[in-house]
CSV table of C-alpha atoms in Angstrom, one decimal:
chain,number,residue,atom,x,y,z
A,1,MET,CA,-5.3,-0.2,-37.5
A,2,ASP,CA,-4.1,2.8,-35.5
A,3,TRP,CA,-5.2,1.5,-32.0
A,4,HIS,CA,-3.8,4.7,-30.5
A,5,ASP,CA,-6.1,6.9,-32.4
A,6,ILE,CA,-9.2,5.3,-30.6
A,7,PHE,CA,-7.8,5.0,-27.1
A,8,ALA,CA,-9.1,7.0,-24.4
A,9,THR,CA,-7.4,10.1,-23.2
A,10,ARG,CA,-6.8,8.2,-19.8
A,11,MET,CA,-4.3,6.0,-21.4
A,12,ASP,CA,-1.8,8.6,-21.7
A,13,ARG,CA,-1.8,8.7,-17.8
A,14,MET,CA,-1.3,5.1,-17.5
A,15,LYS,CA,2.3,3.8,-17.5
A,16,ALA,CA,4.1,0.5,-16.8
A,17,SER,CA,5.0,-0.1,-13.1
A,18,GLU,CA,8.7,0.5,-12.6
A,19,ILE,CA,8.7,-1.9,-9.6
A,20,ARG,CA,6.9,-4.6,-11.8
A,21,GLU,CA,9.7,-4.3,-14.2
A,22,LEU,CA,12.3,-4.6,-11.6
A,23,LEU,CA,10.7,-7.7,-10.2
A,24,LYS,CA,11.9,-9.5,-13.3
A,25,LEU,CA,15.4,-9.3,-11.9
A,26,LEU,CA,14.5,-11.6,-9.1
A,27,ASP,CA,14.8,-14.5,-11.6
A,28,GLN,CA,18.6,-13.7,-12.1
A,29,PRO,CA,20.2,-15.7,-9.1
A,30,ASP,CA,23.3,-13.6,-8.8
A,31,ILE,CA,21.1,-10.3,-8.0
A,32,ILE,CA,20.8,-9.2,-4.5
A,33,SER,CA,17.3,-7.5,-4.7
A,34,PHE,CA,16.0,-4.9,-2.5
A,35,ALA,CA,13.6,-3.9,-5.1
A,36,GLY,CA,10.3,-5.8,-4.6
A,37,GLY,CA,8.4,-5.0,-1.3
A,38,ILE,CA,7.0,-8.3,-1.2
A,39,PRO,CA,6.6,-10.9,1.5
A,40,ASP,CA,9.1,-13.7,1.8
A,41,PRO,CA,7.3,-16.9,0.4
A,42,ALA,CA,9.2,-19.0,3.1
A,43,LEU,CA,6.9,-17.5,5.7
A,44,PHE,CA,3.6,-18.1,4.1
A,45,PRO,CA,1.3,-20.3,6.2
A,46,THR,CA,1.4,-22.8,3.5
A,47,GLU,CA,0.0,-25.8,5.7
A,48,ALA,CA,-2.8,-23.8,7.0
A,49,PHE,CA,-3.7,-23.0,3.4
A,50,LYS,CA,-3.6,-26.5,2.1
A,51,SER,CA,-6.0,-27.5,5.0
A,52,ALA,CA,-8.3,-24.5,4.3
A,53,LEU,CA,-8.5,-25.1,0.6
A,54,ALA,CA,-9.1,-28.9,1.3
A,55,ASP,CA,-12.0,-27.9,3.5
A,56,ALA,CA,-13.5,-25.5,0.8
A,57,LEU,CA,-13.4,-28.3,-1.7
A,58,SER,CA,-15.0,-30.8,0.7
A,59,PRO,CA,-18.3,-32.2,-0.5
A,60,GLU,CA,-20.4,-29.9,1.8
A,61,ASN,CA,-18.6,-26.8,0.8
A,62,ALA,CA,-17.6,-27.2,-3.0
A,63,SER,CA,-20.7,-26.1,-4.5
A,64,ALA,CA,-20.3,-22.8,-2.7
A,65,ALA,CA,-16.7,-22.4,-3.1
A,66,LEU,CA,-16.8,-22.8,-6.9
A,67,GLN,CA,-20.1,-21.0,-7.5
A,68,TYR,CA,-20.8,-17.4,-8.3
A,69,SER,CA,-21.4,-15.4,-4.9
A,70,VAL,CA,-22.5,-11.9,-3.8
A,71,SER,CA,-20.6,-8.8,-4.8
A,72,GLU,CA,-20.2,-7.7,-1.0
A,73,GLY,CA,-18.0,-10.6,-0.2
A,74,TYR,CA,-18.1,-13.8,1.7
A,75,ALA,CA,-20.1,-13.3,4.8
A,76,PRO,CA,-18.1,-15.0,7.4
A,77,LEU,CA,-15.0,-13.3,6.2
A,78,ARG,CA,-16.7,-9.8,6.5
A,79,ASP,CA,-17.8,-10.8,9.9
A,80,TRP,CA,-14.3,-11.6,10.9
A,81,ILE,CA,-13.2,-8.3,9.5
A,82,VAL,CA,-15.7,-6.6,11.6
A,83,THR,CA,-14.2,-8.1,14.6
A,84,GLN,CA,-10.9,-7.0,13.8
A,85,MET,CA,-12.0,-3.5,13.1
A,86,GLU,CA,-13.8,-3.3,16.3
A,87,ALA,CA,-10.3,-4.2,18.1
A,88,LEU,CA,-9.0,-1.3,16.2
A,89,GLY,CA,-11.7,1.0,17.7
A,90,VAL,CA,-14.1,0.9,14.7
A,91,PRO,CA,-17.4,-0.5,15.7
A,92,CYS,CA,-19.1,-1.5,12.5
A,93,THR,CA,-21.3,-4.0,10.9
A,94,ARG,CA,-21.0,-6.4,7.8
A,95,ASP,CA,-22.7,-3.7,5.8
A,96,ASN,CA,-19.5,-1.5,6.4
A,97,VAL,CA,-17.2,-3.8,4.8
A,98,LEU,CA,-16.7,-4.8,1.2
A,99,ILE,CA,-14.1,-7.5,0.0
A,100,THR,CA,-12.1,-6.3,-3.0
A,101,SER,CA,-9.5,-8.1,-5.1
A,102,GLY,CA,-6.6,-6.9,-2.9
A,103,SER,CA,-6.5,-3.4,-1.7
A,104,GLN,CA,-5.3,-2.2,-5.2
A,105,GLN,CA,-8.6,-2.7,-6.3
A,106,ALA,CA,-9.9,-0.7,-3.7
A,107,LEU,CA,-7.8,2.2,-4.6
A,108,ASP,CA,-9.1,2.0,-8.3
A,109,TYR,CA,-12.8,1.8,-7.2
A,110,LEU,CA,-12.3,4.8,-4.9
A,111,GLY,CA,-10.7,6.8,-7.6
A,112,LYS,CA,-13.3,6.0,-10.0
A,113,LEU,CA,-16.0,6.6,-7.5
A,114,MET,CA,-14.6,10.3,-6.5
A,115,LEU,CA,-12.4,11.6,-9.4
A,116,SER,CA,-13.6,13.5,-12.4
A,117,PRO,CA,-11.0,14.7,-14.9
A,118,GLY,CA,-9.4,17.9,-13.5
A,119,ASP,CA,-10.2,17.0,-9.9
A,120,THR,CA,-7.4,17.0,-7.2
A,121,ALA,CA,-6.2,14.4,-4.9
A,122,LEU,CA,-3.9,15.5,-1.9
A,123,ILE,CA,-1.2,12.8,-1.5
A,124,GLY,CA,2.1,12.5,0.0
A,125,TRP,CA,5.4,13.5,-1.6
A,126,PRO,CA,6.5,10.8,-2.0
A,127,THR,CA,3.4,8.3,-2.1
A,128,TYR,CA,2.7,4.7,-2.9
A,129,LEU,CA,3.3,4.2,-6.6
A,130,GLY,CA,0.2,1.8,-7.0
A,131,ALA,CA,-2.0,4.6,-5.6
A,132,LEU,CA,-0.7,6.9,-8.5
A,133,GLY,CA,-1.3,4.1,-11.1
A,134,ALA,CA,-4.9,3.6,-9.7
A,135,PHE,CA,-5.9,7.3,-9.7
A,136,ASN,CA,-4.1,8.2,-12.9
A,137,ALA,CA,-6.6,6.5,-14.8
A,138,TYR,CA,-9.3,9.0,-13.6
A,139,GLU,CA,-7.1,12.1,-15.0
A,140,PRO,CA,-6.8,13.9,-11.7
A,141,ASN,CA,-4.3,16.4,-10.6
A,142,TYR,CA,-2.2,16.1,-7.6
A,143,ASP,CA,-1.4,18.4,-4.7
A,144,ARG,CA,1.0,17.9,-1.8
A,145,LEU,CA,-0.6,16.8,1.5
A,146,ILE,CA,1.6,18.1,4.4
A,147,PRO,CA,0.0,17.1,7.7
A,148,ARG,CA,0.5,19.8,10.3
A,149,GLY,CA,1.8,22.1,7.3
A,150,ASN,CA,1.1,25.9,7.1
A,151,ARG,CA,-1.3,25.5,3.9
A,152,SER,CA,-4.9,26.6,4.6
A,153,ALA,CA,-8.1,24.8,3.3
A,154,SER,CA,-8.8,27.6,1.3
A,155,ASP,CA,-5.4,27.5,-0.4
A,156,TYR,CA,-6.0,23.8,-1.5
A,157,ALA,CA,-9.4,24.7,-2.8
A,158,GLU,CA,-8.1,27.6,-4.8
A,159,ALA,CA,-5.2,25.6,-6.4
A,160,ALA,CA,-7.6,22.8,-7.2
A,161,SER,CA,-10.1,25.4,-8.9
A,162,ALA,CA,-7.4,27.1,-10.9
A,163,GLN,CA,-6.8,23.6,-12.6
A,164,GLY,CA,-10.3,23.3,-13.4
A,165,GLY,CA,-11.6,21.1,-10.7
A,166,ARG,CA,-11.9,20.5,-6.8
A,167,VAL,CA,-10.2,18.6,-4.1
A,168,LYS,CA,-12.1,15.4,-3.8
A,169,PHE,CA,-10.0,13.4,-1.1
A,170,ALA,CA,-6.8,12.9,0.9
A,171,TYR,CA,-4.9,9.8,0.4
A,172,ALA,CA,-2.5,8.6,3.3
A,173,SER,CA,-0.6,5.4,3.9
A,174,VAL,CA,-0.4,6.1,7.7
A,175,ASP,CA,1.6,3.3,9.2
A,176,PHE,CA,5.3,2.3,7.8
A,177,ALA,CA,4.4,3.8,4.4
A,178,ASN,CA,5.6,2.5,1.1
A,179,PRO,CA,7.9,3.8,0.1
A,180,THR,CA,9.2,5.9,3.0
A,181,GLY,CA,8.6,3.4,6.0
A,182,GLU,CA,7.5,6.5,7.9
A,183,THR,CA,4.5,6.6,10.2
A,184,LEU,CA,2.2,9.6,10.7
A,185,ASP,CA,1.9,10.3,14.5
A,186,LEU,CA,-1.2,11.1,16.2
A,187,ALA,CA,-1.2,14.7,15.8
A,188,ALA,CA,-0.6,14.4,12.0
A,189,ARG,CA,-3.5,12.1,11.6
A,190,GLN,CA,-5.8,14.6,13.7
A,191,SER,CA,-4.7,17.2,11.3
A,192,ILE,CA,-5.6,15.5,8.2
A,193,LEU,CA,-9.1,14.8,9.7
A,194,ASP,CA,-9.4,18.6,10.6
A,195,LEU,CA,-8.4,19.5,7.1
A,196,ALA,CA,-10.9,17.1,5.6
A,197,ASP,CA,-13.7,18.3,7.8
A,198,GLU,CA,-12.9,21.8,6.9
A,199,MET,CA,-12.9,21.1,3.1
A,200,ASP,CA,-15.6,18.6,3.2
A,201,ILE,CA,-13.7,15.9,1.3
A,202,ALA,CA,-13.1,12.1,1.9
A,203,VAL,CA,-10.0,10.5,3.5
A,204,ILE,CA,-8.6,7.2,2.0
A,205,GLU,CA,-6.5,5.5,4.8
A,206,ASP,CA,-4.2,2.9,3.2
A,207,ALA,CA,-3.5,0.3,5.8
A,208,ALA,CA,-1.7,-2.5,4.2
A,209,TYR,CA,1.2,-2.6,6.6
A,210,GLN,CA,-0.8,-1.9,9.9
A,211,VAL,CA,-0.2,-5.5,11.4
A,212,LEU,CA,3.6,-5.1,10.9
A,213,ARG,CA,4.7,-3.0,13.7
A,214,TYR,CA,8.1,-3.7,15.4
A,215,ASP,CA,8.5,-1.1,17.8
A,216,GLY,CA,6.4,1.5,19.7
A,217,ASP,CA,2.9,1.7,20.6
A,218,PRO,CA,0.2,1.4,18.0
A,219,ILE,CA,-1.5,4.4,16.9
A,220,PRO,CA,-5.2,4.2,16.2
A,221,PRO,CA,-6.3,4.3,12.6
A,222,MET,CA,-7.8,7.6,11.4
A,223,LEU,CA,-11.0,5.9,11.0
A,224,ALA,CA,-11.1,5.1,14.6
A,225,LEU,CA,-10.2,8.6,15.5
A,226,GLU,CA,-12.9,9.8,13.4
A,227,VAL,CA,-15.3,7.6,15.0
A,228,ALA,CA,-14.3,8.6,18.4
A,229,ARG,CA,-15.2,12.2,17.1
A,230,LYS,CA,-18.4,11.5,15.5
A,231,GLY,CA,-19.7,8.6,17.4
A,232,THR,CA,-20.6,6.3,14.6
A,233,ILE,CA,-18.9,5.1,11.2
A,234,GLU,CA,-21.9,6.2,9.4
A,235,ASP,CA,-21.1,9.9,10.0
A,236,CYS,CA,-17.4,9.5,9.1
A,237,ARG,CA,-15.6,10.5,5.8
A,238,THR,CA,-12.6,8.1,6.4
A,239,LEU,CA,-12.3,4.9,4.1
A,240,TYR,CA,-10.0,2.2,5.6
A,241,CYS,CA,-8.3,0.1,2.9
A,242,GLY,CA,-7.0,-3.2,4.5
A,243,SER,CA,-5.2,-6.2,3.0
A,244,PHE,CA,-4.1,-9.6,3.7
A,245,SER,CA,-1.5,-9.7,1.1
A,246,LYS,CA,1.2,-8.6,3.6
A,247,SER,CA,-0.2,-10.7,6.5
A,248,LEU,CA,-1.2,-14.1,5.0
A,249,ALA,CA,-0.7,-14.3,1.2
A,250,PRO,CA,-0.5,-11.7,-1.7
A,251,GLY,CA,-1.4,-14.3,-4.4
A,252,LEU,CA,-5.0,-14.9,-3.3
A,253,ARG,CA,-5.8,-11.2,-3.8
A,254,VAL,CA,-7.9,-10.4,-1.0
A,255,GLY,CA,-8.6,-7.0,0.7
A,256,TRP,CA,-11.2,-5.0,1.9
A,257,VAL,CA,-12.7,-1.5,2.3
A,258,CYS,CA,-14.3,-0.4,5.6
A,259,GLY,CA,-16.5,2.7,5.7
A,260,ALA,CA,-19.9,4.1,5.8
A,261,ALA,CA,-22.6,2.0,4.4
A,262,ASP,CA,-23.6,4.5,2.0
A,263,VAL,CA,-20.3,4.6,0.3
A,264,ILE,CA,-19.8,0.8,0.5
A,265,SER,CA,-23.1,0.4,-1.5
A,266,ARG,CA,-21.9,2.6,-4.2
A,267,LEU,CA,-18.4,0.5,-4.4
A,268,VAL,CA,-20.7,-2.8,-4.5
A,269,LEU,CA,-22.2,-1.3,-7.8
A,270,MET,CA,-18.6,-1.0,-9.2
A,271,LYS,CA,-17.7,-4.6,-8.1
A,272,GLN,CA,-20.9,-5.7,-9.9
A,273,ALA,CA,-20.0,-4.0,-13.2
A,274,ALA,CA,-16.2,-4.9,-12.9
A,275,ASP,CA,-15.8,-8.6,-11.8
A,276,LEU,CA,-19.2,-9.4,-10.2
A,277,HIS,CA,-16.9,-10.8,-6.8
A,278,SER,CA,-13.8,-11.6,-5.7
A,279,SER,CA,-12.8,-15.4,-5.8
A,280,THR,CA,-15.0,-17.2,-3.5
A,281,ILE,CA,-12.8,-19.9,-2.9
A,282,ASN,CA,-10.0,-17.5,-1.9
A,283,GLN,CA,-12.2,-15.8,0.3
A,284,MET,CA,-13.2,-19.0,2.2
A,285,ALA,CA,-9.6,-19.9,2.4
A,286,ILE,CA,-8.5,-16.7,3.8
A,287,ASN,CA,-11.3,-16.8,6.4
A,288,THR,CA,-10.3,-20.2,7.6
A,289,VAL,CA,-6.6,-19.4,7.9
A,290,ALA,CA,-7.3,-15.9,9.5
A,291,ARG,CA,-9.6,-17.4,12.2
A,292,SER,CA,-7.0,-20.2,13.0
A,293,VAL,CA,-3.6,-18.8,12.6
A,294,PHE,CA,-3.8,-14.8,12.1
A,295,ALA,CA,-2.6,-13.9,15.6
A,296,ASP,CA,0.4,-16.4,15.8
A,297,HIS,CA,1.4,-16.0,12.1
A,298,THR,CA,1.5,-12.2,12.3
A,299,ALA,CA,3.5,-12.4,15.3
A,300,LYS,CA,6.2,-14.6,13.7
A,301,LEU,CA,6.2,-12.2,10.6
A,302,ARG,CA,7.1,-9.3,13.0
A,303,ARG,CA,10.0,-11.1,14.6
A,304,THR,CA,11.4,-12.0,11.2
A,305,TYR,CA,11.2,-9.0,9.6
A,306,ALA,CA,12.0,-6.7,12.6
A,307,ALA,CA,15.4,-8.8,12.7
A,308,ARG,CA,15.9,-8.0,8.9
A,309,ARG,CA,15.1,-4.4,9.4
A,310,ASP,CA,17.6,-4.1,12.3
A,311,ALA,CA,20.3,-5.9,10.0
A,312,MET,CA,19.6,-3.4,7.2
A,313,LEU,CA,20.0,-0.4,9.6
A,314,ALA,CA,23.2,-1.7,11.1
A,315,ALA,CA,24.6,-2.4,7.6
A,316,LEU,CA,23.8,1.0,6.5
A,317,GLU,CA,25.2,2.6,9.5
A,318,THR,CA,28.6,0.6,8.9
A,319,HIS,CA,29.0,1.1,5.1
A,320,MET,CA,27.2,4.2,3.8
A,321,PRO,CA,29.3,7.1,3.0
A,322,ASP,CA,28.9,10.8,4.5
A,323,GLY,CA,26.0,12.4,2.8
A,324,VAL,CA,23.7,9.6,2.6
A,325,THR,CA,20.6,9.5,5.0
A,326,TRP,CA,17.9,7.1,5.7
A,327,THR,CA,14.7,6.4,7.6
A,328,LYS,CA,14.3,4.2,10.6
A,329,PRO,CA,10.9,2.6,10.4
A,330,ASP,CA,9.0,1.2,13.3
A,331,GLY,CA,7.4,-1.5,11.1
A,332,GLY,CA,6.5,-2.3,7.5
A,333,MET,CA,9.1,-3.4,4.7
A,334,PHE,CA,10.9,-0.3,3.5
A,335,VAL,CA,13.9,1.9,4.2
A,336,TRP,CA,14.0,5.3,2.2
A,337,ILE,CA,17.4,6.5,1.2
A,338,THR,CA,18.3,10.1,0.4
A,339,LEU,CA,21.5,10.5,-1.6
A,340,PRO,CA,23.6,13.8,-2.1
A,341,LYS,CA,21.4,16.2,-4.3
A,342,HIS,CA,23.6,15.9,-7.4
A,343,MET,CA,23.1,12.1,-7.6
A,344,ASP,CA,20.4,10.3,-9.6
A,345,GLY,CA,18.8,7.0,-8.2
A,346,ALA,CA,18.0,5.6,-11.9
A,347,ASP,CA,21.7,6.2,-12.9
A,348,LEU,CA,23.0,4.7,-9.8
A,349,LEU,CA,20.5,1.7,-10.4
A,350,ARG,CA,22.2,1.0,-13.7
A,351,VAL,CA,25.7,1.1,-12.1
A,352,SER,CA,24.7,-0.9,-9.5
A,353,LEU,CA,23.4,-3.7,-11.5
A,354,GLU,CA,26.2,-3.8,-13.8
A,355,THR,CA,28.9,-3.5,-11.2
A,356,GLN,CA,27.6,-4.7,-8.1
A,357,ARG,CA,24.5,-6.9,-9.0
A,358,VAL,CA,22.2,-5.2,-6.4
A,359,ALA,CA,18.7,-4.0,-7.3
A,360,PHE,CA,16.7,-1.4,-5.6
A,361,VAL,CA,13.8,1.1,-6.8
A,362,PRO,CA,14.7,4.6,-7.6
A,363,GLY,CA,12.7,7.0,-5.7
A,364,GLN,CA,11.6,9.3,-8.4
A,365,ALA,CA,8.7,6.9,-9.4
A,366,PHE,CA,7.0,7.6,-6.3
A,367,PHE,CA,6.5,11.4,-6.9
A,368,ALA,CA,3.6,12.6,-8.8
A,369,ASP,CA,6.0,15.5,-10.4
A,370,ARG,CA,8.8,13.1,-10.9
A,371,SER,CA,10.9,15.0,-8.6
A,372,GLY,CA,13.1,13.3,-5.8
A,373,ALA,CA,15.6,11.9,-8.4
A,374,ASN,CA,18.2,11.6,-5.5
A,375,THR,CA,16.1,9.0,-3.6
A,376,LEU,CA,15.6,5.3,-3.7
A,377,ARG,CA,13.6,2.6,-1.8
A,378,LEU,CA,15.2,-0.4,-0.2
A,379,ALA,CA,13.1,-3.5,0.8
A,380,PHE,CA,14.2,-5.6,3.6
A,381,SER,CA,11.5,-8.3,3.5
A,382,LEU,CA,12.8,-10.8,1.1
A,383,ALA,CA,16.5,-10.9,2.0
A,384,ASP,CA,18.2,-13.0,4.8
A,385,ASP,CA,20.6,-11.3,7.1
A,386,ALA,CA,23.8,-12.3,5.3
A,387,LYS,CA,22.3,-11.0,1.9
A,388,ILE,CA,21.5,-7.7,3.4
A,389,SER,CA,24.8,-7.2,4.8
A,390,GLU,CA,26.6,-8.0,1.6
A,391,GLY,CA,24.0,-6.2,-0.4
A,392,ILE,CA,24.3,-2.8,1.5
A,393,LYS,CA,27.9,-3.2,1.4
A,394,ARG,CA,27.8,-3.5,-2.5
A,395,LEU,CA,25.5,-0.7,-2.8
A,396,ALA,CA,27.7,1.6,-0.6
A,397,ALA,CA,30.5,0.9,-3.0
A,398,ALA,CA,28.4,1.7,-6.0
A,399,ILE,CA,27.3,5.1,-4.3
A,400,ARG,CA,31.1,6.0,-3.3
A,401,ALA,CA,32.0,5.4,-7.1
A,402,ALA,CA,29.4,7.5,-8.3
């Protein structure tokens, strides 16, 4: 049977994640990997989760932990998220929160909710590869979101119309973005909200790294800024996507969406059709651990990852040749490298793996139009200071040879 003959057209837009493929390199012990933007498992609050899972499986809780549950999510966890959102400047209720299987599922649902084939999504250039993967299934076009740029709302609308659709949303990772590590300042966030109001489109705020700030003062989320403008979350067009993957444990796959109750109710219908609900026992465990160790644990993460970021920036300053530039993130897990224009990150990766045994992610994967060949992403979260120093030294040697 020719399966390709009956596949939906959307399959042409769905490609294997280049990062997922690179993660297979982690099994090779001689590789120094800056590829996977993943937490250090040595920092997981393992003992807290052992206790939380034991409690979930206790005689009084096991029947609920192992049973079907409501699609909206475990109520005590949603209540804890409400307190966190209120601390960020977003007064809300349980009805404004949907638990998802990681924030990746939230992106998929939001793409499904809003994108018809030929519609346009405004995104960063580059942007999070997982967002491209989630949105691609719904066959959109992409246009470049440039906060405080000189493009007008009518220009965006006309470009979208010329491609057979309309602009539906702007997507932005506002704090320590994957892949660049950059943060949108207050004026840039306000500018996106202004554009969204003028165009009458949604805003998807990806806040996966929000708790991992090492320097500088926190900037309010766009949803908080919009609530301050409009008075209530129910009048806001921003949808905030949060995650426990970077703060507690990615393997449990627990994230959330916070937004107007009308939108959340539509996402609940998608949840019911897709997987009924996220794992009940995982939500119960996350709730227990979040309530007991979240503040102390995330403080520990910030101390550890900040030191690794500093080690990477120092090594780059010491070893990189002239013509190579990089970002200096205030938080998160990533440093973005720009090579001389004639160089190609994918070619460099092949050379680096063969001659230096250092892995990274070529930057082209993060561009919707596959530009940016002379860029690459380095993740500093998984390697210790010694490996960071040695790995950057080796990478610089590969760049010089190229």
